[in-house]
Amino acid sequence: MIRFGPAGIPLSCKGRTLKDGIEDVHNLSLNTLGIQMVRAGVDGRYPNEEEVGIRIRDVKDIFVVELERDGELISNPETIIEEEDLLIYMPSGITCSFGELHEIGDVAKRLDVSISLHTPYYMDLGSNNELTESCMDSIRRAATIMNALDGEIVVTNLGLYTRKLPDEEIDANIEENVAAIMGWWKDNKIRLKLGVEITGHQSVYGSLEQVLDLCDSVDGIVPAVNFPHYHSRTNGSLVEAEDFLDLLQQVEPYCKGKIQTAFAGVEYYEGNERRLTPIKKGDLKFEPLAEALCDLGSEVTIISSSPLLEHDAMYMRIINERVMSKRVAKALKEKRKAELAAAAEE
């Protein structure tokens, strides 16, 4: 199955809540939604009288993602709040309260809309400074949110290279920090996958080789294929269906039959992405990818990161259906010819 959907709430959606977005995606005959965790900042306050003795997930009016107790962060939404706990909440949460996530996840399941979440795009897991710890916290909170939604994957970038540290040290820090995150992932019984995205700049960690090497080194992570990023980084290498198929076949063994991807048009220069564009612009075409998908056999989710969001998601779905129809018609025609030839020989 090939799933198509936008990176964020559809532009045409009259309501701006996550629930509205999922319902709108379904009404547009799409079947996936990539949540964008744009504002990941948090604040803290102590619980009021009504909040002491209830679960984290039952707090109303603010989006509490965890609490701090005796210097330790607790993410389990079933945790009972105590008087001295510090509630950690997101002022710009994905919903009004954490408890709404379970209901929204049920709506997505009922409408057959798969959900993924992309962490903030600026991440730094390589410098090992205060920002690094904040970025790691963002990934952990994203996992807690997606676990409550019963989603499938959290997608993230990992960091960039700077002149302050050697590249080799940044690579080692990233591997160590990702391993620490996945240890926390296991301890907190997070069911979903962490997808490490291929990036579109030479100065950012995330070539295909780096992502696959990291998947070999750290249990629990999978590659997330961003086609415009890969196309930019490799100076326009995705041209024919075989190019797309080769890329997908390299990541397929790590993904257990479900590959997370993103697609858009793109402008690039000397191995670096300049900006994303509508799909009909630029030299990255969707038709060869649609041909490759027919030969792949795995389930693939394609998030439209185009500026046109749901418009280009629907465009990709139509092109994919057209390519599949041509394949089926050709196969039926060849089968009919073979049957007629066999009948003539009798």
PDB file of N, CA and C in Angstrom, residues 100-145:
ATOM      1  N   GLU A 100      -6.369  14.632  25.063  1.00  0.00           N
ATOM      2  CA  GLU A 100      -7.072  14.615  23.783  1.00  0.00           C
ATOM      3  C   GLU A 100      -6.367  13.723  22.755  1.00  0.00           C
ATOM      4  N   LEU A 101      -5.078  13.449  22.969  1.00  0.00           N
ATOM      5  CA  LEU A 101      -4.327  12.680  21.985  1.00  0.00           C
ATOM      6  C   LEU A 101      -4.905  11.288  21.767  1.00  0.00           C
ATOM      7  N   HIS A 102      -5.363  10.648  22.818  1.00  0.00           N
ATOM      8  CA  HIS A 102      -5.897   9.287  22.704  1.00  0.00           C
ATOM      9  C   HIS A 102      -7.153   9.277  21.818  1.00  0.00           C
ATOM     10  N   GLU A 103      -8.029  10.248  22.034  1.00  0.00           N
ATOM     11  CA  GLU A 103      -9.240  10.340  21.215  1.00  0.00           C
ATOM     12  C   GLU A 103      -8.884  10.611  19.756  1.00  0.00           C
ATOM     13  N   ILE A 104      -7.926  11.505  19.535  1.00  0.00           N
ATOM     14  CA  ILE A 104      -7.525  11.846  18.167  1.00  0.00           C
ATOM     15  C   ILE A 104      -6.883  10.638  17.486  1.00  0.00           C
ATOM     16  N   GLY A 105      -6.081   9.891  18.224  1.00  0.00           N
ATOM     17  CA  GLY A 105      -5.499   8.669  17.677  1.00  0.00           C
ATOM     18  C   GLY A 105      -6.564   7.679  17.257  1.00  0.00           C
ATOM     19  N   ASP A 106      -7.625   7.561  18.048  1.00  0.00           N
ATOM     20  CA  ASP A 106      -8.738   6.668  17.697  1.00  0.00           C
ATOM     21  C   ASP A 106      -9.428   7.133  16.415  1.00  0.00           C
ATOM     22  N   VAL A 107      -9.593   8.451  16.266  1.00  0.00           N
ATOM     23  CA  VAL A 107     -10.204   8.997  15.049  1.00  0.00           C
ATOM     24  C   VAL A 107      -9.350   8.648  13.831  1.00  0.00           C
ATOM     25  N   ALA A 108      -8.038   8.814  13.959  1.00  0.00           N
ATOM     26  CA  ALA A 108      -7.130   8.497  12.850  1.00  0.00           C
ATOM     27  C   ALA A 108      -7.224   7.023  12.465  1.00  0.00           C
ATOM     28  N   LYS A 109      -7.276   6.138  13.468  1.00  0.00           N
ATOM     29  CA  LYS A 109      -7.385   4.710  13.190  1.00  0.00           C
ATOM     30  C   LYS A 109      -8.708   4.401  12.479  1.00  0.00           C
ATOM     31  N   ARG A 110      -9.784   5.013  12.957  1.00  0.00           N
ATOM     32  CA  ARG A 110     -11.101   4.749  12.363  1.00  0.00           C
ATOM     33  C   ARG A 110     -11.157   5.213  10.908  1.00  0.00           C
ATOM     34  N   LEU A 111     -10.476   6.315  10.597  1.00  0.00           N
ATOM     35  CA  LEU A 111     -10.484   6.855   9.239  1.00  0.00           C
ATOM     36  C   LEU A 111      -9.349   6.307   8.384  1.00  0.00           C
ATOM     37  N   ASP A 112      -8.527   5.427   8.956  1.00  0.00           N
ATOM     38  CA  ASP A 112      -7.381   4.841   8.264  1.00  0.00           C
ATOM     39  C   ASP A 112      -6.412   5.931   7.772  1.00  0.00           C
ATOM     40  N   VAL A 113      -6.104   6.851   8.662  1.00  0.00           N
ATOM     41  CA  VAL A 113      -5.101   7.887   8.375  1.00  0.00           C
ATOM     42  C   VAL A 113      -3.899   7.617   9.279  1.00  0.00           C
ATOM     43  N   SER A 114      -2.794   7.190   8.702  1.00  0.00           N
ATOM     44  CA  SER A 114      -1.598   6.956   9.501  1.00  0.00           C
ATOM     45  C   SER A 114      -0.976   8.300   9.891  1.00  0.00           C
ATOM     46  N   ILE A 115      -0.288   8.313  11.046  1.00  0.00           N
ATOM     47  CA  ILE A 115       0.255   9.564  11.578  1.00  0.00           C
ATOM     48  C   ILE A 115       1.753   9.410  11.821  1.00  0.00           C
ATOM     49  N   SER A 116       2.493  10.421  11.407  1.00  0.00           N
ATOM     50  CA  SER A 116       3.908  10.531  11.747  1.00  0.00           C
ATOM     51  C   SER A 116       4.132  11.916  12.334  1.00  0.00           C
ATOM     52  N   LEU A 117       5.291  12.115  12.929  1.00  0.00           N
ATOM     53  CA  LEU A 117       5.602  13.423  13.515  1.00  0.00           C
ATOM     54  C   LEU A 117       7.050  13.762  13.210  1.00  0.00           C
ATOM     55  N   HIS A 118       7.262  14.989  12.749  1.00  0.00           N
ATOM     56  CA  HIS A 118       8.622  15.473  12.490  1.00  0.00           C
ATOM     57  C   HIS A 118       9.014  16.444  13.588  1.00  0.00           C
ATOM     58  N   THR A 119      10.162  16.184  14.213  1.00  0.00           N
ATOM     59  CA  THR A 119      10.655  17.073  15.257  1.00  0.00           C
ATOM     60  C   THR A 119      11.084  18.410  14.639  1.00  0.00           C
ATOM     61  N   PRO A 120      11.369  19.421  15.460  1.00  0.00           N
ATOM     62  CA  PRO A 120      11.869  20.692  14.909  1.00  0.00           C
ATOM     63  C   PRO A 120      13.056  20.457  13.977  1.00  0.00           C
ATOM     64  N   TYR A 121      13.124  21.231  12.910  1.00  0.00           N
ATOM     65  CA  TYR A 121      14.121  20.964  11.879  1.00  0.00           C
ATOM     66  C   TYR A 121      15.534  21.323  12.314  1.00  0.00           C
ATOM     67  N   TYR A 122      15.677  22.279  13.218  1.00  0.00           N
ATOM     68  CA  TYR A 122      17.023  22.608  13.694  1.00  0.00           C
ATOM     69  C   TYR A 122      17.321  21.734  14.906  1.00  0.00           C
ATOM     70  N   MET A 123      18.189  20.756  14.711  1.00  0.00           N
ATOM     71  CA  MET A 123      18.577  19.853  15.785  1.00  0.00           C
ATOM     72  C   MET A 123      20.096  19.821  15.874  1.00  0.00           C
ATOM     73  N   ASP A 124      20.615  19.623  17.083  1.00  0.00           N
ATOM     74  CA  ASP A 124      22.055  19.548  17.286  1.00  0.00           C
ATOM     75  C   ASP A 124      22.370  18.511  18.361  1.00  0.00           C
ATOM     76  N   LEU A 125      22.569  17.282  17.912  1.00  0.00           N
ATOM     77  CA  LEU A 125      22.943  16.208  18.839  1.00  0.00           C
ATOM     78  C   LEU A 125      24.439  15.938  18.812  1.00  0.00           C
ATOM     79  N   GLY A 126      25.195  16.830  18.147  1.00  0.00           N
ATOM     80  CA  GLY A 126      26.619  16.584  18.012  1.00  0.00           C
ATOM     81  C   GLY A 126      27.514  17.474  18.839  1.00  0.00           C
ATOM     82  N   SER A 127      27.020  18.620  19.310  1.00  0.00           N
ATOM     83  CA  SER A 127      27.885  19.572  20.008  1.00  0.00           C
ATOM     84  C   SER A 127      28.038  19.275  21.492  1.00  0.00           C
ATOM     85  N   ASN A 128      27.104  18.484  22.048  1.00  0.00           N
ATOM     86  CA  ASN A 128      27.117  18.149  23.483  1.00  0.00           C
ATOM     87  C   ASN A 128      27.149  19.394  24.371  1.00  0.00           C
ATOM     88  N   ASN A 129      26.245  20.312  24.086  1.00  0.00           N
ATOM     89  CA  ASN A 129      26.092  21.510  24.901  1.00  0.00           C
ATOM     90  C   ASN A 129      24.656  21.586  25.412  1.00  0.00           C
ATOM     91  N   GLU A 130      24.276  22.738  25.921  1.00  0.00           N
ATOM     92  CA  GLU A 130      22.926  22.893  26.470  1.00  0.00           C
ATOM     93  C   GLU A 130      21.863  22.698  25.396  1.00  0.00           C
ATOM     94  N   LEU A 131      22.143  23.140  24.179  1.00  0.00           N
ATOM     95  CA  LEU A 131      21.199  22.961  23.075  1.00  0.00           C
ATOM     96  C   LEU A 131      21.008  21.482  22.760  1.00  0.00           C
ATOM     97  N   THR A 132      22.077  20.707  22.855  1.00  0.00           N
ATOM     98  CA  THR A 132      21.984  19.271  22.585  1.00  0.00           C
ATOM     99  C   THR A 132      20.993  18.598  23.521  1.00  0.00           C
ATOM    100  N   GLU A 133      21.066  18.915  24.810  1.00  0.00           N
ATOM    101  CA  GLU A 133      20.145  18.321  25.773  1.00  0.00           C
ATOM    102  C   GLU A 133      18.710  18.734  25.471  1.00  0.00           C
ATOM    103  N   SER A 134      18.519  19.991  25.065  1.00  0.00           N
ATOM    104  CA  SER A 134      17.181  20.464  24.704  1.00  0.00           C
ATOM    105  C   SER A 134      16.647  19.718  23.484  1.00  0.00           C
ATOM    106  N   CYS A 135      17.506  19.467  22.499  1.00  0.00           N
ATOM    107  CA  CYS A 135      17.097  18.737  21.305  1.00  0.00           C
ATOM    108  C   CYS A 135      16.737  17.287  21.633  1.00  0.00           C
ATOM    109  N   MET A 136      17.517  16.668  22.509  1.00  0.00           N
ATOM    110  CA  MET A 136      17.210  15.303  22.926  1.00  0.00           C
ATOM    111  C   MET A 136      15.879  15.258  23.665  1.00  0.00           C
ATOM    112  N   ASP A 137      15.615  16.265  24.483  1.00  0.00           N
ATOM    113  CA  ASP A 137      14.324  16.342  25.168  1.00  0.00           C
ATOM    114  C   ASP A 137      13.183  16.466  24.166  1.00  0.00           C
ATOM    115  N   SER A 138      13.395  17.232  23.093  1.00  0.00           N
ATOM    116  CA  SER A 138      12.360  17.397  22.072  1.00  0.00           C
ATOM    117  C   SER A 138      12.015  16.067  21.422  1.00  0.00           C
ATOM    118  N   ILE A 139      13.044  15.248  21.159  1.00  0.00           N
ATOM    119  CA  ILE A 139      12.795  13.938  20.553  1.00  0.00           C
ATOM    120  C   ILE A 139      12.043  13.038  21.530  1.00  0.00           C
ATOM    121  N   ARG A 140      12.419  13.062  22.805  1.00  0.00           N
ATOM    122  CA  ARG A 140      11.726  12.255  23.805  1.00  0.00           C
ATOM    123  C   ARG A 140      10.262  12.679  23.927  1.00  0.00           C
ATOM    124  N   ARG A 141      10.012  13.981  23.951  1.00  0.00           N
ATOM    125  CA  ARG A 141       8.628  14.466  24.057  1.00  0.00           C
ATOM    126  C   ARG A 141       7.828  14.117  22.817  1.00  0.00           C
ATOM    127  N   ALA A 142       8.469  14.181  21.663  1.00  0.00           N
ATOM    128  CA  ALA A 142       7.793  13.774  20.431  1.00  0.00           C
ATOM    129  C   ALA A 142       7.380  12.309  20.515  1.00  0.00           C
ATOM    130  N   ALA A 143       8.254  11.477  21.075  1.00  0.00           N
ATOM    131  CA  ALA A 143       7.938  10.052  21.227  1.00  0.00           C
ATOM    132  C   ALA A 143       6.768   9.851  22.180  1.00  0.00           C
ATOM    133  N   THR A 144       6.745  10.603  23.279  1.00  0.00           N
ATOM    134  CA  THR A 144       5.642  10.491  24.235  1.00  0.00           C
ATOM    135  C   THR A 144       4.321  10.879  23.582  1.00  0.00           C
ATOM    136  N   ILE A 145       4.348  11.938  22.792  1.00  0.00           N
ATOM    137  CA  ILE A 145       3.139  12.401  22.101  1.00  0.00           C
ATOM    138  C   ILE A 145       2.668  11.360  21.090  1.00  0.00           C
TER     139      ILE A 145
END
